[in-house]
Amino acid sequence: MATSGTGNEPGTDGGTAVSLSNVRKTYRVGEPVHALDGVSLEVPRGSYTAIMGPSGSGKSTLMNLVGCLDTPTAGEVVVGGRAVGSLEDRERTHLRGTEVGFVFQTFNLMPRLNALENVALPQLFRGIDRSTRRARARDLLERVGLGDRADHLPNELSGGQRQRVALARALVNDPAIVLADEPSGNLDTDTEAEILNLFDEFHGAGTTLLVVSHERHVAERADRIVHLLDGTIERIEELDGTNPGSEQ
Ligand code: ADP
Ligand code: MG
């Protein structure tokens, strides 16, 4: 767990950020739908994993479970050392707030809060004093190249800048894992490249990333691609790091 310094030491340390053991998720709306049907996956700390699969294959269901937004019907999901399914709602909310960073396609920034306040917000869960929260938020804004936009409201920022604010916010609690569902889906090519480069940079600094994308060139930035089909892992493709787009 995040007991060692910032938890941002480069590379994997043999620890596990997230693990799923024989996870099933069944939705019952009339006929039961087995959205996940026995998925087992280890996500090592510091790793960069992409998830691909056709629409309806269970990608969002998987992300919601890892993101502690939902609990499995069977099997176990362990995030930051804790089994999500066994927690009370309040504990699960706390785990989500501290151990998971979300980057949504639609950014989900608070419209009336400026960039700095948006990034600082998730720390409210943690009883950190205001000046420390703001200093940490400022540091992260600088790391995503927005040190000079701290006072801007979301509607005063470009799409790419908003996505960078969302990324800074996702990282502010130094979570066990950062989840991104189609993070570049709304962005033009240049802005997408910027965000993917930032992912590479944070990955290089030790952040654990789990990214859903239906685009091969986005998924290929990861260390491996998990291919989902009909709620199961069809195959795991290991990438050797010499794919197009990664630094040569
Ligand atoms: P993906 O993100 O890969 O497109 P999802 O995880 O959203 O797939 O969905 C997997 C399957 O579960 C689909 O058949 C979908 O219709 C079903 N499903 C997803 N969420 C719900 C829900 N809240 N209630 C009922 N069925 C759902
Ligand atoms: Mg989906």
CSV table of C-alpha atoms and ligand atoms in Angstrom, one decimal:
chain,number,residue,atom,x,y,z
A,1,MET,CA,0.0,0.0,0.0
A,2,ALA,CA,1.0,3.7,-0.1
A,3,THR,CA,3.3,3.6,2.9
A,4,SER,CA,6.5,4.3,1.1
A,5,GLY,CA,7.1,8.0,0.5
A,6,THR,CA,5.0,9.4,-2.3
A,7,GLY,CA,4.3,5.9,-3.8
A,8,ASN,CA,5.7,7.4,-7.0
A,9,GLU,CA,9.0,5.6,-7.2
A,10,PRO,CA,9.7,4.5,-10.7
A,11,GLY,CA,8.9,1.0,-12.0
A,12,THR,CA,7.2,-1.8,-10.3
A,13,ASP,CA,8.2,-2.9,-6.8
A,14,GLY,CA,6.6,-6.3,-7.0
A,15,GLY,CA,3.5,-5.0,-5.2
A,16,THR,CA,0.0,-5.2,-6.6
A,17,ALA,CA,-2.2,-2.1,-7.0
A,18,VAL,CA,-5.3,-4.0,-8.0
A,19,SER,CA,-6.3,-7.6,-8.3
A,20,LEU,CA,-9.4,-9.3,-9.5
A,21,SER,CA,-10.0,-13.0,-8.7
A,22,ASN,CA,-12.7,-14.8,-10.7
A,23,VAL,CA,-14.9,-11.7,-10.7
A,24,ARG,CA,-18.5,-12.0,-11.9
A,25,LYS,CA,-20.9,-9.1,-12.3
A,26,THR,CA,-24.5,-10.0,-13.2
A,27,TYR,CA,-27.1,-7.4,-13.9
A,28,ARG,CA,-30.7,-8.4,-13.4
A,29,VAL,CA,-33.0,-6.4,-15.5
A,30,GLY,CA,-35.4,-9.1,-16.7
A,31,GLU,CA,-33.0,-11.7,-18.2
A,32,PRO,CA,-29.7,-11.7,-16.2
A,33,VAL,CA,-26.8,-10.2,-18.1
A,34,HIS,CA,-23.3,-11.5,-17.2
A,35,ALA,CA,-21.4,-8.3,-17.8
A,36,LEU,CA,-18.2,-9.9,-16.3
A,37,ASP,CA,-18.1,-13.7,-16.3
A,38,GLY,CA,-15.0,-14.9,-14.3
A,39,VAL,CA,-12.3,-12.3,-14.8
A,40,SER,CA,-9.0,-12.7,-13.0
A,41,LEU,CA,-6.3,-10.0,-13.4
A,42,GLU,CA,-3.4,-8.6,-11.5
A,43,VAL,CA,-2.4,-5.0,-12.0
A,44,PRO,CA,1.2,-4.6,-10.6
A,45,ARG,CA,2.1,-1.2,-9.1
A,46,GLY,CA,3.7,1.1,-11.6
A,47,SER,CA,2.3,-0.8,-14.6
A,48,TYR,CA,0.4,0.6,-17.6
A,49,THR,CA,-2.5,-1.5,-18.8
A,50,ALA,CA,-4.9,-0.8,-21.6
A,51,ILE,CA,-8.3,-2.5,-21.9
A,52,MET,CA,-9.9,-3.1,-25.3
A,53,GLY,CA,-13.0,-4.9,-26.5
A,54,PRO,CA,-16.1,-4.4,-28.5
A,55,SER,CA,-19.1,-2.4,-27.1
A,56,GLY,CA,-20.8,-4.4,-24.4
A,57,SER,CA,-17.8,-6.6,-23.6
A,58,GLY,CA,-17.6,-5.4,-20.0
A,59,LYS,CA,-15.0,-2.6,-20.1
A,60,SER,CA,-17.0,-0.1,-18.1
A,61,THR,CA,-18.2,-2.7,-15.7
A,62,LEU,CA,-14.6,-3.6,-15.0
A,63,MET,CA,-13.6,0.0,-14.5
A,64,ASN,CA,-16.6,0.6,-12.2
A,65,LEU,CA,-15.5,-2.3,-10.0
A,66,VAL,CA,-11.9,-1.3,-9.9
A,67,GLY,CA,-13.0,2.3,-9.2
A,68,CYS,CA,-15.0,1.1,-6.2
A,69,LEU,CA,-18.2,2.5,-7.7
A,70,ASP,CA,-19.8,-1.0,-7.6
A,71,THR,CA,-19.3,-4.4,-6.0
A,72,PRO,CA,-18.9,-7.7,-7.7
A,73,THR,CA,-21.7,-10.3,-7.7
A,74,ALA,CA,-19.0,-13.0,-7.0
A,75,GLY,CA,-15.3,-13.1,-6.7
A,76,GLU,CA,-13.0,-10.5,-5.2
A,77,VAL,CA,-11.7,-7.1,-6.2
A,78,VAL,CA,-8.8,-5.9,-4.1
A,79,VAL,CA,-7.8,-2.2,-4.4
A,80,GLY,CA,-4.9,-0.8,-2.4
A,81,GLY,CA,-4.9,-3.9,-0.3
A,82,ARG,CA,-8.6,-3.9,0.6
A,83,ALA,CA,-11.4,-6.2,-0.7
A,84,VAL,CA,-13.9,-3.8,-2.2
A,85,GLY,CA,-16.9,-6.2,-1.8
A,86,SER,CA,-16.5,-6.6,2.0
A,87,LEU,CA,-16.5,-2.9,2.8
A,88,GLU,CA,-19.4,-0.8,4.1
A,89,ASP,CA,-20.5,1.9,1.7
A,90,ARG,CA,-18.8,4.6,3.7
A,91,GLU,CA,-15.5,2.7,3.7
A,92,ARG,CA,-15.8,2.0,0.0
A,93,THR,CA,-16.4,5.7,-0.7
A,94,HIS,CA,-13.3,6.5,1.4
A,95,LEU,CA,-11.2,4.0,-0.5
A,96,ARG,CA,-12.4,5.4,-3.8
A,97,GLY,CA,-11.6,8.9,-2.7
A,98,THR,CA,-8.1,8.1,-1.6
A,99,GLU,CA,-6.9,5.1,-3.7
A,100,VAL,CA,-8.5,5.7,-7.1
A,101,GLY,CA,-8.0,8.6,-9.5
A,102,PHE,CA,-10.5,9.0,-12.3
A,103,VAL,CA,-10.0,10.6,-15.7
A,104,PHE,CA,-13.4,10.8,-17.4
A,105,GLN,CA,-14.0,11.4,-21.1
A,106,THR,CA,-16.2,14.4,-20.2
A,107,PHE,CA,-13.7,15.7,-17.6
A,108,ASN,CA,-16.4,16.2,-14.9
A,109,LEU,CA,-14.8,19.3,-13.5
A,110,MET,CA,-16.8,21.5,-11.1
A,111,PRO,CA,-17.8,24.5,-13.3
A,112,ARG,CA,-17.7,27.1,-10.5
A,113,LEU,CA,-14.3,26.1,-9.2
A,114,ASN,CA,-11.1,27.3,-10.8
A,115,ALA,CA,-8.4,24.9,-11.9
A,116,LEU,CA,-6.5,25.0,-8.6
A,117,GLU,CA,-9.7,24.4,-6.6
A,118,ASN,CA,-10.8,21.5,-8.8
A,119,VAL,CA,-7.4,19.8,-8.4
A,120,ALA,CA,-7.4,20.4,-4.6
A,121,LEU,CA,-10.9,19.1,-4.0
A,122,PRO,CA,-10.3,15.3,-3.6
A,123,GLN,CA,-8.0,16.0,-0.7
A,124,LEU,CA,-11.0,17.2,1.4
A,125,PHE,CA,-11.6,13.5,2.2
A,126,ARG,CA,-8.3,13.3,3.9
A,127,GLY,CA,-8.2,16.0,6.6
A,128,ILE,CA,-5.3,17.8,5.2
A,129,ASP,CA,-5.1,21.5,6.0
A,130,ARG,CA,-6.0,24.1,3.3
A,131,SER,CA,-2.5,25.5,2.6
A,132,THR,CA,-1.1,22.0,2.1
A,133,ARG,CA,-3.9,21.0,-0.2
A,134,ARG,CA,-3.4,24.1,-2.3
A,135,ALA,CA,0.4,23.7,-2.4
A,136,ARG,CA,0.0,20.1,-3.6
A,137,ALA,CA,-2.6,21.1,-6.2
A,138,ARG,CA,-0.4,23.9,-7.5
A,139,ASP,CA,2.5,21.4,-7.8
A,140,LEU,CA,0.4,19.0,-9.8
A,141,LEU,CA,-0.9,21.8,-12.1
A,142,GLU,CA,2.7,22.7,-12.8
A,143,ARG,CA,3.5,19.1,-13.6
A,144,VAL,CA,0.7,19.0,-16.2
A,145,GLY,CA,2.0,22.3,-17.6
A,146,LEU,CA,-0.8,24.5,-16.3
A,147,GLY,CA,0.9,26.5,-13.6
A,148,ASP,CA,-0.2,29.7,-15.2
A,149,ARG,CA,-3.9,28.7,-15.5
A,150,ALA,CA,-4.6,28.0,-11.8
A,151,ASP,CA,-7.2,30.8,-11.5
A,152,HIS,CA,-9.1,29.9,-14.7
A,153,LEU,CA,-12.5,28.3,-14.6
A,154,PRO,CA,-13.1,25.2,-16.7
A,155,ASN,CA,-15.0,27.2,-19.4
A,156,GLU,CA,-11.9,29.4,-19.7
A,157,LEU,CA,-9.8,26.4,-20.7
A,158,SER,CA,-9.4,24.4,-23.9
A,159,GLY,CA,-10.5,20.8,-24.0
A,160,GLY,CA,-6.9,19.6,-23.7
A,161,GLN,CA,-6.3,21.9,-20.8
A,162,ARG,CA,-9.4,20.6,-19.0
A,163,GLN,CA,-8.3,17.1,-19.5
A,164,ARG,CA,-4.9,18.0,-18.0
A,165,VAL,CA,-6.7,19.5,-15.0
A,166,ALA,CA,-8.7,16.3,-14.7
A,167,LEU,CA,-5.5,14.3,-14.8
A,168,ALA,CA,-3.9,16.5,-12.1
A,169,ARG,CA,-7.0,16.0,-10.0
A,170,ALA,CA,-6.9,12.3,-10.5
A,171,LEU,CA,-3.3,12.2,-9.2
A,172,VAL,CA,-3.6,14.6,-6.2
A,173,ASN,CA,-4.2,12.0,-3.6
A,174,ASP,CA,-1.4,9.8,-4.9
A,175,PRO,CA,-3.8,7.0,-5.6
A,176,ALA,CA,-3.0,3.3,-6.0
A,177,ILE,CA,-4.4,3.5,-9.5
A,178,VAL,CA,-5.5,6.0,-12.1
A,179,LEU,CA,-8.4,4.9,-14.3
A,180,ALA,CA,-9.1,6.5,-17.6
A,181,ASP,CA,-12.2,5.6,-19.7
A,182,GLU,CA,-11.6,6.8,-23.3
A,183,PRO,CA,-9.5,9.7,-22.0
A,184,SER,CA,-8.8,11.1,-25.5
A,185,GLY,CA,-12.1,10.5,-27.0
A,186,ASN,CA,-13.1,14.1,-27.2
A,187,LEU,CA,-9.8,15.6,-28.1
A,188,ASP,CA,-8.2,16.6,-31.4
A,189,THR,CA,-5.0,14.7,-32.5
A,190,ASP,CA,-2.5,17.2,-31.1
A,191,THR,CA,-4.2,17.4,-27.8
A,192,GLU,CA,-4.5,13.7,-27.6
A,193,ALA,CA,-0.8,13.4,-28.2
A,194,GLU,CA,-0.2,15.8,-25.3
A,195,ILE,CA,-2.4,13.8,-22.9
A,196,LEU,CA,-0.8,10.5,-24.0
A,197,ASN,CA,2.6,12.0,-23.5
A,198,LEU,CA,1.6,13.0,-19.9
A,199,PHE,CA,0.4,9.5,-19.3
A,200,ASP,CA,3.9,8.3,-20.4
A,201,GLU,CA,5.5,10.8,-18.2
A,202,PHE,CA,3.5,9.9,-15.0
A,203,HIS,CA,3.9,6.2,-15.9
A,204,GLY,CA,7.7,6.8,-16.0
A,205,ALA,CA,7.4,8.4,-12.5
A,206,GLY,CA,5.7,5.3,-11.1
A,207,THR,CA,1.9,6.0,-11.5
A,208,THR,CA,-0.2,2.9,-12.1
A,209,LEU,CA,-2.5,3.4,-15.1
A,210,LEU,CA,-5.6,1.5,-16.4
A,211,VAL,CA,-6.9,3.0,-19.6
A,212,VAL,CA,-9.9,1.9,-21.7
A,213,SER,CA,-9.7,2.8,-25.4
A,214,HIS,CA,-11.2,1.4,-28.5
A,215,GLU,CA,-8.3,2.9,-30.5
A,216,ARG,CA,-5.3,0.7,-31.1
A,217,HIS,CA,-2.8,3.5,-31.2
A,218,VAL,CA,-3.9,4.7,-27.7
A,219,ALA,CA,-3.9,1.2,-26.2
A,220,GLU,CA,-0.4,0.6,-27.7
A,221,ARG,CA,1.1,3.2,-25.4
A,222,ALA,CA,0.6,0.7,-22.5
A,223,ASP,CA,2.8,-2.2,-21.4
A,224,ARG,CA,0.1,-4.6,-22.2
A,225,ILE,CA,-3.4,-4.8,-23.7
A,226,VAL,CA,-6.2,-6.8,-22.0
A,227,HIS,CA,-8.7,-7.9,-24.6
A,228,LEU,CA,-12.2,-8.4,-23.3
A,229,LEU,CA,-14.9,-10.4,-25.1
A,230,ASP,CA,-18.4,-11.2,-23.7
A,231,GLY,CA,-17.3,-10.5,-20.1
A,232,THR,CA,-14.2,-12.6,-20.2
A,233,ILE,CA,-10.5,-12.0,-20.9
A,234,GLU,CA,-10.0,-13.2,-24.4
A,235,ARG,CA,-6.2,-12.7,-24.3
A,236,ILE,CA,-3.6,-10.5,-22.8
A,237,GLU,CA,-1.2,-8.9,-25.3
A,238,GLU,CA,2.2,-8.0,-23.9
A,239,LEU,CA,3.8,-5.0,-25.6
A,240,ASP,CA,7.6,-4.6,-25.8
A,241,GLY,CA,7.7,-0.8,-25.5
A,242,THR,CA,9.0,-0.2,-29.0
A,243,ASN,CA,5.5,0.5,-30.4
A,244,PRO,CA,4.9,3.6,-32.5
A,245,GLY,CA,4.3,6.6,-30.2
A,246,SER,CA,6.5,5.6,-27.4
A,247,GLU,CA,9.9,7.2,-27.1
A,248,GLN,CA,12.6,5.4,-29.0
B,1,ADP,P1,-18.6,-1.8,-22.5
B,1,ADP,O1,-18.1,-0.7,-21.6
B,1,ADP,O2,-17.5,-2.8,-22.9
B,1,ADP,O3,-19.3,-1.3,-23.7
B,1,ADP,P2,-20.4,-2.5,-20.3
B,1,ADP,O4,-19.5,-2.9,-19.2
B,1,ADP,O5,-21.0,-1.1,-20.2
B,1,ADP,O6,-19.6,-2.7,-21.7
B,1,ADP,O7,-21.6,-3.5,-20.4
B,1,ADP,C1,-21.5,-4.9,-20.4
B,1,ADP,C2,-22.8,-5.6,-20.5
B,1,ADP,O8,-23.6,-5.3,-19.3
B,1,ADP,C3,-23.7,-5.0,-21.6
B,1,ADP,O9,-24.4,-6.1,-22.1
B,1,ADP,C4,-24.6,-4.0,-20.9
B,1,ADP,O10,-25.8,-3.9,-21.6
B,1,ADP,C5,-24.8,-4.6,-19.6
B,1,ADP,N1,-24.9,-3.6,-18.5
B,1,ADP,C6,-24.0,-2.6,-18.2
B,1,ADP,N2,-24.5,-1.8,-17.2
B,1,ADP,C7,-25.7,-2.3,-16.9
B,1,ADP,C8,-26.7,-1.9,-15.9
B,1,ADP,N3,-26.4,-0.9,-15.0
B,1,ADP,N4,-27.8,-2.6,-15.9
B,1,ADP,C9,-28.0,-3.7,-16.7
B,1,ADP,N5,-27.1,-4.1,-17.6
B,1,ADP,C10,-26.0,-3.4,-17.7
B,2,MG,MG,-18.2,1.4,-21.8
